[in-house]
Coordinates of C-alpha atoms in Angstrom, one line a residue:
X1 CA 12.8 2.1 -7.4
X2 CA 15.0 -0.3 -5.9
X3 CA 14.7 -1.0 -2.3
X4 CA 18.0 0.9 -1.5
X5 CA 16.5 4.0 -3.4
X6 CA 13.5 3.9 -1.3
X7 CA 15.2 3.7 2.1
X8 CA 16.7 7.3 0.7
X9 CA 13.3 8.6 0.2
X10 CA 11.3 6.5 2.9
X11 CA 11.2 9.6 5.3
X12 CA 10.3 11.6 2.4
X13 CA 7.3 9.4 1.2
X14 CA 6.4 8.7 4.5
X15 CA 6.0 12.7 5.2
X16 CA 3.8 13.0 1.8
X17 CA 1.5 9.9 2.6
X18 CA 0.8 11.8 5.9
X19 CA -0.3 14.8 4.4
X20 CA -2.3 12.9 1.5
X21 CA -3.4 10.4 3.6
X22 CA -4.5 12.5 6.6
X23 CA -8.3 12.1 5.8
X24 CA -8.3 8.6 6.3
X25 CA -10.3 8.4 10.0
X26 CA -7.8 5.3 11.3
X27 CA -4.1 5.2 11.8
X28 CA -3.7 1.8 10.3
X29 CA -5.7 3.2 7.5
X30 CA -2.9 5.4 6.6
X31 CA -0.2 3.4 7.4
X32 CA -1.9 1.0 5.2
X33 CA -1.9 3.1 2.5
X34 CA 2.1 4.4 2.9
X35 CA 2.6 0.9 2.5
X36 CA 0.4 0.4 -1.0
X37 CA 2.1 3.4 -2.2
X38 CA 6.0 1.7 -1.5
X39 CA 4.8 -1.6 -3.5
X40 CA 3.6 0.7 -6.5
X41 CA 6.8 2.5 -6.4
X42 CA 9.2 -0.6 -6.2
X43 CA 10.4 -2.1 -8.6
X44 CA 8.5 -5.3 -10.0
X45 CA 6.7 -6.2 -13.3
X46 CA 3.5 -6.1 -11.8
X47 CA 1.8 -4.0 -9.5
X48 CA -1.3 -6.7 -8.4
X49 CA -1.6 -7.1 -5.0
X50 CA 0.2 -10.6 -4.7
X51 CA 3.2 -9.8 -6.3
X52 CA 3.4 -6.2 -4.3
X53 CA 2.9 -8.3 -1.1
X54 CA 5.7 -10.1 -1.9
X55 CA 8.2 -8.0 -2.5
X56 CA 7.0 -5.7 0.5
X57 CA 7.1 -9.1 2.8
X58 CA 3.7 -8.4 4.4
X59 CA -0.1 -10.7 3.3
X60 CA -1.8 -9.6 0.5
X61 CA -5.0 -9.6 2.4
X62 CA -3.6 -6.7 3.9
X63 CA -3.4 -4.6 1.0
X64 CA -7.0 -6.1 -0.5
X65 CA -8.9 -4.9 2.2
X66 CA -7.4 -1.5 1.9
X67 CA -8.4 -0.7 -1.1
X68 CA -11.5 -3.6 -1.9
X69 CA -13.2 -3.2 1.2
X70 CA -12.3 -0.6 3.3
X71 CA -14.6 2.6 3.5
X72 CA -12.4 5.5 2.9
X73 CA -13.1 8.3 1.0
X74 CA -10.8 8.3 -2.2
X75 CA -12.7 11.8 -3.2
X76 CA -10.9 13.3 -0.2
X77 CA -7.7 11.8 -1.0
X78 CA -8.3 13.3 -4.6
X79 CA -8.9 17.0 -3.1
X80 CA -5.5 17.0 -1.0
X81 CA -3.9 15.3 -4.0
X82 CA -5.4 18.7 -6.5
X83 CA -4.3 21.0 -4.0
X84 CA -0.9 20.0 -3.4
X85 CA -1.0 19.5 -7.4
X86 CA -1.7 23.3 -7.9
X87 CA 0.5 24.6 -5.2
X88 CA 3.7 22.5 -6.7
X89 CA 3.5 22.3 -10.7
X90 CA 2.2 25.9 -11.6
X91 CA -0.5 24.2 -13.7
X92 CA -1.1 26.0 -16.2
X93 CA -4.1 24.2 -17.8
X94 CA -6.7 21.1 -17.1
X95 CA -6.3 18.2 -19.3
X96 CA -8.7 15.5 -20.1
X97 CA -7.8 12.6 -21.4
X98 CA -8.5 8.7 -21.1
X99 CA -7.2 5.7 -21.1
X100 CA -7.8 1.9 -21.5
X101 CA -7.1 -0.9 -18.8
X102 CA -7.1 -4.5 -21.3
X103 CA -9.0 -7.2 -19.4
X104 CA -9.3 -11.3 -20.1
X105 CA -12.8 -11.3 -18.0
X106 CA -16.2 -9.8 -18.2
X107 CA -17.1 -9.4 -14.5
X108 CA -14.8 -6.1 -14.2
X109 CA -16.8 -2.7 -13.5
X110 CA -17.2 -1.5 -17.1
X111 CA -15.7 -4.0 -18.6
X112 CA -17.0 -3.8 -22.2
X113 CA -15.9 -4.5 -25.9
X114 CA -14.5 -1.0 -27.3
X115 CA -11.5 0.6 -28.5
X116 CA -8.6 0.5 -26.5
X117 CA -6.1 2.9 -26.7
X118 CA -3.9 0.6 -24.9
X119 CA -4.1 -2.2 -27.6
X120 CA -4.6 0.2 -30.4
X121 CA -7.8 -1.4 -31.8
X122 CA -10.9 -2.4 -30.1
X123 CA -11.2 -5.0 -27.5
X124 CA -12.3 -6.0 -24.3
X125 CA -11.4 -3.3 -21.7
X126 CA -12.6 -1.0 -19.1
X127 CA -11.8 2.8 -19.5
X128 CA -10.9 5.6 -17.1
X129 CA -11.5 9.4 -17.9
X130 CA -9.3 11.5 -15.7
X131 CA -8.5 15.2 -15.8
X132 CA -5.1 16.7 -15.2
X133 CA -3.6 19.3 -13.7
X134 CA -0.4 19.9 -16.0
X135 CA 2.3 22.6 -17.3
X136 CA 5.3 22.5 -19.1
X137 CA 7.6 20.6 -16.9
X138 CA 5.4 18.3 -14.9
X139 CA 1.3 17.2 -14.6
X140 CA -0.7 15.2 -11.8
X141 CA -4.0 13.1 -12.3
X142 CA -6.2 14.5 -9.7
X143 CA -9.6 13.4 -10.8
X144 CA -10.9 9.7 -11.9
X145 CA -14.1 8.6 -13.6
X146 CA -14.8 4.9 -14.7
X147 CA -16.8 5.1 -17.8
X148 CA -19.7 2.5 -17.5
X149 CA -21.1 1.4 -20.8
X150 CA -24.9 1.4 -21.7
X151 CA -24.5 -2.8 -20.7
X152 CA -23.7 -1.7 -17.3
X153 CA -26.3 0.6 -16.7
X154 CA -30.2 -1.3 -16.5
X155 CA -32.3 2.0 -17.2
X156 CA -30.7 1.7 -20.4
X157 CA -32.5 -1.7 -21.2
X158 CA -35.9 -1.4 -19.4
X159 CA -37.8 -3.6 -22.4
X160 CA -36.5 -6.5 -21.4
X161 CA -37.1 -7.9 -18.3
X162 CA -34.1 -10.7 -18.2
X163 CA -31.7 -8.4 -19.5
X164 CA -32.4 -5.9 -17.0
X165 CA -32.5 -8.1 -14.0
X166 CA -28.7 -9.5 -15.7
X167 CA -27.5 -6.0 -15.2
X168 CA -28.7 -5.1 -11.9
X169 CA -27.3 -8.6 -10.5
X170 CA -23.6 -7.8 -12.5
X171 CA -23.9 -4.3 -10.8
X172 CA -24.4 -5.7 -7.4
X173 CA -21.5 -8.0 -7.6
X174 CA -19.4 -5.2 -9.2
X175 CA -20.9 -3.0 -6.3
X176 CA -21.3 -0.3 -8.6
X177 CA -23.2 2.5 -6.2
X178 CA -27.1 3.4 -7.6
X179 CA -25.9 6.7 -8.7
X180 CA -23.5 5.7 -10.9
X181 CA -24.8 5.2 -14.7
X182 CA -24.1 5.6 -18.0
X183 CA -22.9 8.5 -19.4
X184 CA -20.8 9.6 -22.0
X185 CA -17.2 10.3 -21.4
X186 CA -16.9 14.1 -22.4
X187 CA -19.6 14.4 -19.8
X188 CA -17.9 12.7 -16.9
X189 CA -15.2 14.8 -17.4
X190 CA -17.6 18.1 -17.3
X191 CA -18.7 16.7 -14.2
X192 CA -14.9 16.2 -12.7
X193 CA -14.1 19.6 -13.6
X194 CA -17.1 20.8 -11.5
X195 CA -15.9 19.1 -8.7
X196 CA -12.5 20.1 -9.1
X197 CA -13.4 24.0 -8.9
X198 CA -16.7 24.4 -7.2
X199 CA -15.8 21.6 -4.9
X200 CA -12.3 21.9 -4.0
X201 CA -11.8 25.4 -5.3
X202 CA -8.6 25.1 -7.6
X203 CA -8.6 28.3 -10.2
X204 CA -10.4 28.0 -13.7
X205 CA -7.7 27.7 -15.7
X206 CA -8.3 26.6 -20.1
X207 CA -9.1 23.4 -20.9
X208 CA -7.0 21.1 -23.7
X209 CA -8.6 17.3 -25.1
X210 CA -8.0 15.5 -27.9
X211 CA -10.3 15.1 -30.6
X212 CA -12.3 12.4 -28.5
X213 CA -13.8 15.3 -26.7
X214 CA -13.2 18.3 -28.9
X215 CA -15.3 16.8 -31.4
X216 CA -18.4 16.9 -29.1
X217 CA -20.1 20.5 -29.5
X218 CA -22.0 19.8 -25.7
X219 CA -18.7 19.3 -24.6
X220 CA -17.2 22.8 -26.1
X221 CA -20.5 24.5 -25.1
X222 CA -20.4 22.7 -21.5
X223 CA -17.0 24.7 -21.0
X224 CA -18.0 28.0 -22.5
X225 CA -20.9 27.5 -19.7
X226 CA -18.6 27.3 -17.1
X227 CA -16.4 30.2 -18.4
X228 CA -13.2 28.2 -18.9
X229 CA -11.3 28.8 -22.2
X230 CA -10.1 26.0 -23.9
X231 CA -8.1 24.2 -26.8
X232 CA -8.9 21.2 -28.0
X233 CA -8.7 19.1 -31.4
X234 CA -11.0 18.2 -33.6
X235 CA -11.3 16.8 -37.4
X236 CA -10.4 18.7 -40.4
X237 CA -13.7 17.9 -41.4
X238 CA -15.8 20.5 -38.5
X239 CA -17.8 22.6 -40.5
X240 CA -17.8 26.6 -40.0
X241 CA -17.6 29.6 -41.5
X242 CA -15.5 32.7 -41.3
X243 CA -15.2 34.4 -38.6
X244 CA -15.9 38.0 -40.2
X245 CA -19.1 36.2 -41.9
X246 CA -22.5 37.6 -40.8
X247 CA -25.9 36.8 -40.8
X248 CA -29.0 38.1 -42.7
X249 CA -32.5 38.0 -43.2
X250 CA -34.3 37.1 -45.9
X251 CA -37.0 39.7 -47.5
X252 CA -40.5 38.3 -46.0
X253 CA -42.9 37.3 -48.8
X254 CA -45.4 37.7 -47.1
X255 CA -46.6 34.6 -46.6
X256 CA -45.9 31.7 -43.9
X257 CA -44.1 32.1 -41.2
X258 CA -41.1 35.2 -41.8
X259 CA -37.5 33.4 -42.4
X260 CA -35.0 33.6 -39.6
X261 CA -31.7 35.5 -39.7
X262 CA -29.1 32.9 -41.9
X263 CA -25.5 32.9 -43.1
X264 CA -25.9 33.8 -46.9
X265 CA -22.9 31.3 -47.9
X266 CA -22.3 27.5 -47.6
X267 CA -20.9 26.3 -44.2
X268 CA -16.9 25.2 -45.3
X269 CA -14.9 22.7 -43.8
X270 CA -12.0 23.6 -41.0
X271 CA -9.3 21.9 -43.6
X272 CA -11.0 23.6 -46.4
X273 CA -10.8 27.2 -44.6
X274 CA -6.8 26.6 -43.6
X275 CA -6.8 25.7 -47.6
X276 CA -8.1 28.9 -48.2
X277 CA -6.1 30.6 -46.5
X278 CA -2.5 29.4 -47.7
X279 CA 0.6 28.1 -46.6
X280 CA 2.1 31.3 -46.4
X281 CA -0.3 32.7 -43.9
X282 CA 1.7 29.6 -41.4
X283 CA 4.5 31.0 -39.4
X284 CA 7.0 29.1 -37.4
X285 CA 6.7 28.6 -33.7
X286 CA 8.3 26.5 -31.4
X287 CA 6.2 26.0 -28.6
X288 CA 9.0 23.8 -26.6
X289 CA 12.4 22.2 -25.9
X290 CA 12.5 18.5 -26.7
X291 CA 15.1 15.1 -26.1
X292 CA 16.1 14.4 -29.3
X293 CA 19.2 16.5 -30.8
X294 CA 20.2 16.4 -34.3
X295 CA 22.5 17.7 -36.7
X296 CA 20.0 20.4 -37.8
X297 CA 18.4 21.3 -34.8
X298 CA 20.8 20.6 -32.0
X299 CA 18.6 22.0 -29.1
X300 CA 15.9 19.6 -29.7
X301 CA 13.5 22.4 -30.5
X302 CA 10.0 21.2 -31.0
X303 CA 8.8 23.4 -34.0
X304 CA 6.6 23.4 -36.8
X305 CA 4.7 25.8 -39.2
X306 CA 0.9 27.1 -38.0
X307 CA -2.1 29.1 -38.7
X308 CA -4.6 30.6 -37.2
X309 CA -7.9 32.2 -38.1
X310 CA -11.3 33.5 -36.4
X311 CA -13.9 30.9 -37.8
X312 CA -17.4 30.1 -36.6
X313 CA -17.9 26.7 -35.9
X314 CA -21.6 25.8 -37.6
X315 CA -22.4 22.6 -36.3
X316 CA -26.2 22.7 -36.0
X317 CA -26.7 22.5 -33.0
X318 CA -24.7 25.1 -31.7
X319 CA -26.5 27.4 -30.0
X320 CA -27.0 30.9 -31.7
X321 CA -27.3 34.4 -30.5
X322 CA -30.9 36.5 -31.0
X323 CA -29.5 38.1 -34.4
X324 CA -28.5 34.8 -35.8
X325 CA -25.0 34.8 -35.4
X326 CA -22.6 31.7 -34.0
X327 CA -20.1 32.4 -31.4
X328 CA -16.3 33.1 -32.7
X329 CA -13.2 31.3 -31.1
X330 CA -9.7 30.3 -33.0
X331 CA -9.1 28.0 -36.0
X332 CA -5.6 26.9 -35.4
X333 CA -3.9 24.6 -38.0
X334 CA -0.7 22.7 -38.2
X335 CA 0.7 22.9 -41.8
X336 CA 4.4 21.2 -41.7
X337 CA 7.0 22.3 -43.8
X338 CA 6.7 20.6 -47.3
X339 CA 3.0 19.1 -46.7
X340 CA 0.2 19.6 -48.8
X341 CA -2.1 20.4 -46.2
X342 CA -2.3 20.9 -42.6
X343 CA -2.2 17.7 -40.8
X344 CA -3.4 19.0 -37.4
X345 CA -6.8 21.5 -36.1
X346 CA -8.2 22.7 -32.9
X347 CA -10.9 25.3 -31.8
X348 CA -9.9 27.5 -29.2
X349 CA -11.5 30.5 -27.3
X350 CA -8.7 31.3 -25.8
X351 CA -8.9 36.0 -26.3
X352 CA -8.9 37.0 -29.5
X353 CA -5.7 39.0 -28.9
X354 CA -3.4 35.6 -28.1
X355 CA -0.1 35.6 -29.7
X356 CA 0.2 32.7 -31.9
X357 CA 3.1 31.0 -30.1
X358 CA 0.7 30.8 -26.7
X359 CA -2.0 29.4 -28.6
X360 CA 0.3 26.5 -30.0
X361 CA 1.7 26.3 -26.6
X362 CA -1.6 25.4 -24.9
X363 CA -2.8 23.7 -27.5
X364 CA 0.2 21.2 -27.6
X365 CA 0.9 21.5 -23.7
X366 CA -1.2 17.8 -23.2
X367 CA 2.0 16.0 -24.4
X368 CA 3.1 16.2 -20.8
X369 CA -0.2 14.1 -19.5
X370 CA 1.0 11.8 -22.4
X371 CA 4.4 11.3 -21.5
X372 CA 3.3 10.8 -17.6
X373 CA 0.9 8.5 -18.5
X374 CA 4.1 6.3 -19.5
X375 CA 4.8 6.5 -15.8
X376 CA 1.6 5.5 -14.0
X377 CA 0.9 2.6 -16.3
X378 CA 4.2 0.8 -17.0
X379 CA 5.8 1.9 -13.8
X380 CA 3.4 2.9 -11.5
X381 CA 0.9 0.3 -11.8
X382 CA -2.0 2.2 -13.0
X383 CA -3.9 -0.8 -15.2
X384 CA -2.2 -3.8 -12.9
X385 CA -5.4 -4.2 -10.8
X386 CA -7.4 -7.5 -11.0
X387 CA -10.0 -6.7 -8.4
X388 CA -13.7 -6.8 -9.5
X389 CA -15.1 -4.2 -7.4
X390 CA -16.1 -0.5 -7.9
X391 CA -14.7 1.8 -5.1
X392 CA -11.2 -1.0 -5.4
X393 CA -10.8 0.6 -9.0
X394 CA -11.2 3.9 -7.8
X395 CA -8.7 3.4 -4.7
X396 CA -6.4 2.5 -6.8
X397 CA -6.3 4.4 -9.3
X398 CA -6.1 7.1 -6.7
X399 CA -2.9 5.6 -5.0
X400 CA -1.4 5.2 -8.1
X401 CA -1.9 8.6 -8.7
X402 CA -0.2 9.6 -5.3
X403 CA 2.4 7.6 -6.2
X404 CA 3.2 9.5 -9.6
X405 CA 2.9 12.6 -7.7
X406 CA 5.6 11.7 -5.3
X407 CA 7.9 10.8 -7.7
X408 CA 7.1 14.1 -9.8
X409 CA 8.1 16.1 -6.4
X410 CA 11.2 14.5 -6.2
X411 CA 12.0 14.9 -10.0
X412 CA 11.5 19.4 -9.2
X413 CA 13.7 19.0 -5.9
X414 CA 17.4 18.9 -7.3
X415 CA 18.6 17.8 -4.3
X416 CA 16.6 14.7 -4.2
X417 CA 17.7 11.0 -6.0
X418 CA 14.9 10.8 -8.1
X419 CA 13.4 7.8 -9.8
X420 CA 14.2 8.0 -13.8

């Protein structure tokens, strides 16, 4: 925004600071933090605290010890932040997703050498795991995790005496809390969703990931668990079988100890099952209005061909029921018109009775989180921070967050001069 367009909205802004902000204990706190939010919002190419300070005419010390060294609770923050999220979007699912902050340094919290979706290969970065609140028209990041690699975490290297002690002393200058350690990213997010709705108490509602998580079974499993549905991707190359296959025991011989109930046929491949099956079992759906008109489809209708089957997934270490069997769920396939084969999967437990269109719907819905990840980074701010510290990546990853819900509540007010 330019300075002009925030004066428009500074009673607004000020108003929803208030009621995010109102956990913070001190008044300069959260005037402190209305303040942060206007230099994330203004316009500028980065969103560091020096350049911000600048442009907001106020020292920069000012906003470092906000969010460095203060000691409020960005959890809190988080809670008002999911449920003004659920209250104002309609969410109509939790998405997962992550994303890479590039770095130059090694002294970062879980700064590492990995891929990094932001640079499209793998390089030195730190990564965030967040979960979303989203629906058609509009999403809000209302959880954070920072994923610390096995280097950050010392009861990962206990054989060696100088490496450990390396750790501990990068940890203390980091000041990454005691609690915090290793763990891998589908199950920070498991842990974020537990906080999210045992902890704050927003509704279960079905989960969508990308691959990255689908493809873990203790991730799927985790959810089914918790009783929360989901549709997520995976590889064409998940192994299951059909969904109407069943189980049978072997005749005992006798001898040894008796055979266990079994699938009589070969496990088959998710891309080999949609092969199976045929392109003419794919219908057309379009799951959603997009931007782009042309000549042939000149409501920007987002459409393709899909299938879907009941499958079993047979990874083996699924867990199985008493007679044998593995748990059933969707196989949905994208298959394009004029493609060989489908380009696209997910596993979904979504009921058995869901019309196709709502399981492409939910399945595709995380393009929103996407397309507002656009926002918090390269207007917002969201991977400008150059402090070194552990609760400052977490403040302000928060604050940007605030800040990209603000802007979303001005976007579904009509009457309001939004930002674009």
């Amino acid at each position: 925004m330019t300075p002009e367009e925030m004066e428009t909205v500074r009673t607004r802004l000020e108003a929803f600071a208030a009621e995010m902000l109102g956990s913070l204990a001190r008044r300069d706190q959260r005037a402190k933090g209305e303040l942060y939010l206007r230099g994330l919002m203004l316009d500028g190419e980065r969103k560091s605290m020096q350049p911000m300070a600048e442009r907001l005419g106020v020292d920069h010390q000012q906003l470092q010890q906000f969010v460095a060294s203060s000691t409020w609770d960005w959890a809190k923050v988080r809670e008002r932040l999911a449920r003004w999220a659920a209250a104002h979007i309609s969410p109509e699912a939790y998405a997962i997703d992550d994303v890479g902050f590039p770095k130059d340094g090694y002294d970062s919290p879980g700064v590492a050498r990995m891929y990094c979706g932001a640079l499209g290969k793998r390089g030195n970065c730190q990564i965030g795991v967040s979960v979303n609140l989203v629906s058609d028209h509009a999403s809000s990041t209302v959880n954070w995790r920072l994923f610390l690699p096995e280097s950050w975490d010392d009861t990962k290297n206990t054989g060696d005496a100088l490496l450990t002690g390396a750790i501990q002393r990068r940890r203390a200058k980091a000041a990454i809390p005691d609690s915090e350690r290793h763990k891998e990213k589908w199950r920070l997010a498991l842990d974020m969703l537990d906080e999210v709705r045992e902890g704050w108490e927003l509704p279960d509602l079905p989960v969508v990931a990308d691959a990255g998580y689908g493809d873990a079974t203790g991730f799927r499993e985790g959810l089914t668990e918790r009783d929360l549905a989901y549709a997520v991707a995976v590889k064409g190359t998940t192994t299951a079988y059909p969904g109407d296959a069943v189980p049978d025991r072997p005749p005992y011989s006798g001898q040894g100890r008796p055979p266990g109930p079994a699938y009589p046929s070969q496990r088959s491949t998710l891309r080999q099952l949609a092969l199976n099956t045929g392109r003419s079992s794919a219908g057309t759906v379009t799951w959603r209005q997009g931007s782009k008109t042309t000549k042939h489809n000149p409501r920007a209708e987002m459409r393709s061909r899909f299938l879907a089957l009941r499958v079993r997934p047979a990874n083996r270490t699924i867990h199985r029921a008493a007679d044998g069997s593995l748990p059933e769920c969707w196989l949905l396939a994208e298959w394009p018109s004029g493609a060989a084969e489908p380009t696209d999967y997910w596993l979904s437990t979504l009921p058995a009775d869901t019309p196709l269109r709502e399981l492409v719907r939910i399945a595709k819905i995380r393009w929103r989180v996407e397309h507002d990840y656009r926002e918090l980074k390269d207007g917002l701010g969201l991977d400008h921070f150059e402090g070194r510290n552990f609760p400052g990546w977490h403040r302000h990853v928060t604050l940007a967050s605030l800040a990209q819900a603000f802007c979303t509540m001005l976007r579904l007010d009509p009457k309001a001069p939004a930002p674009a």
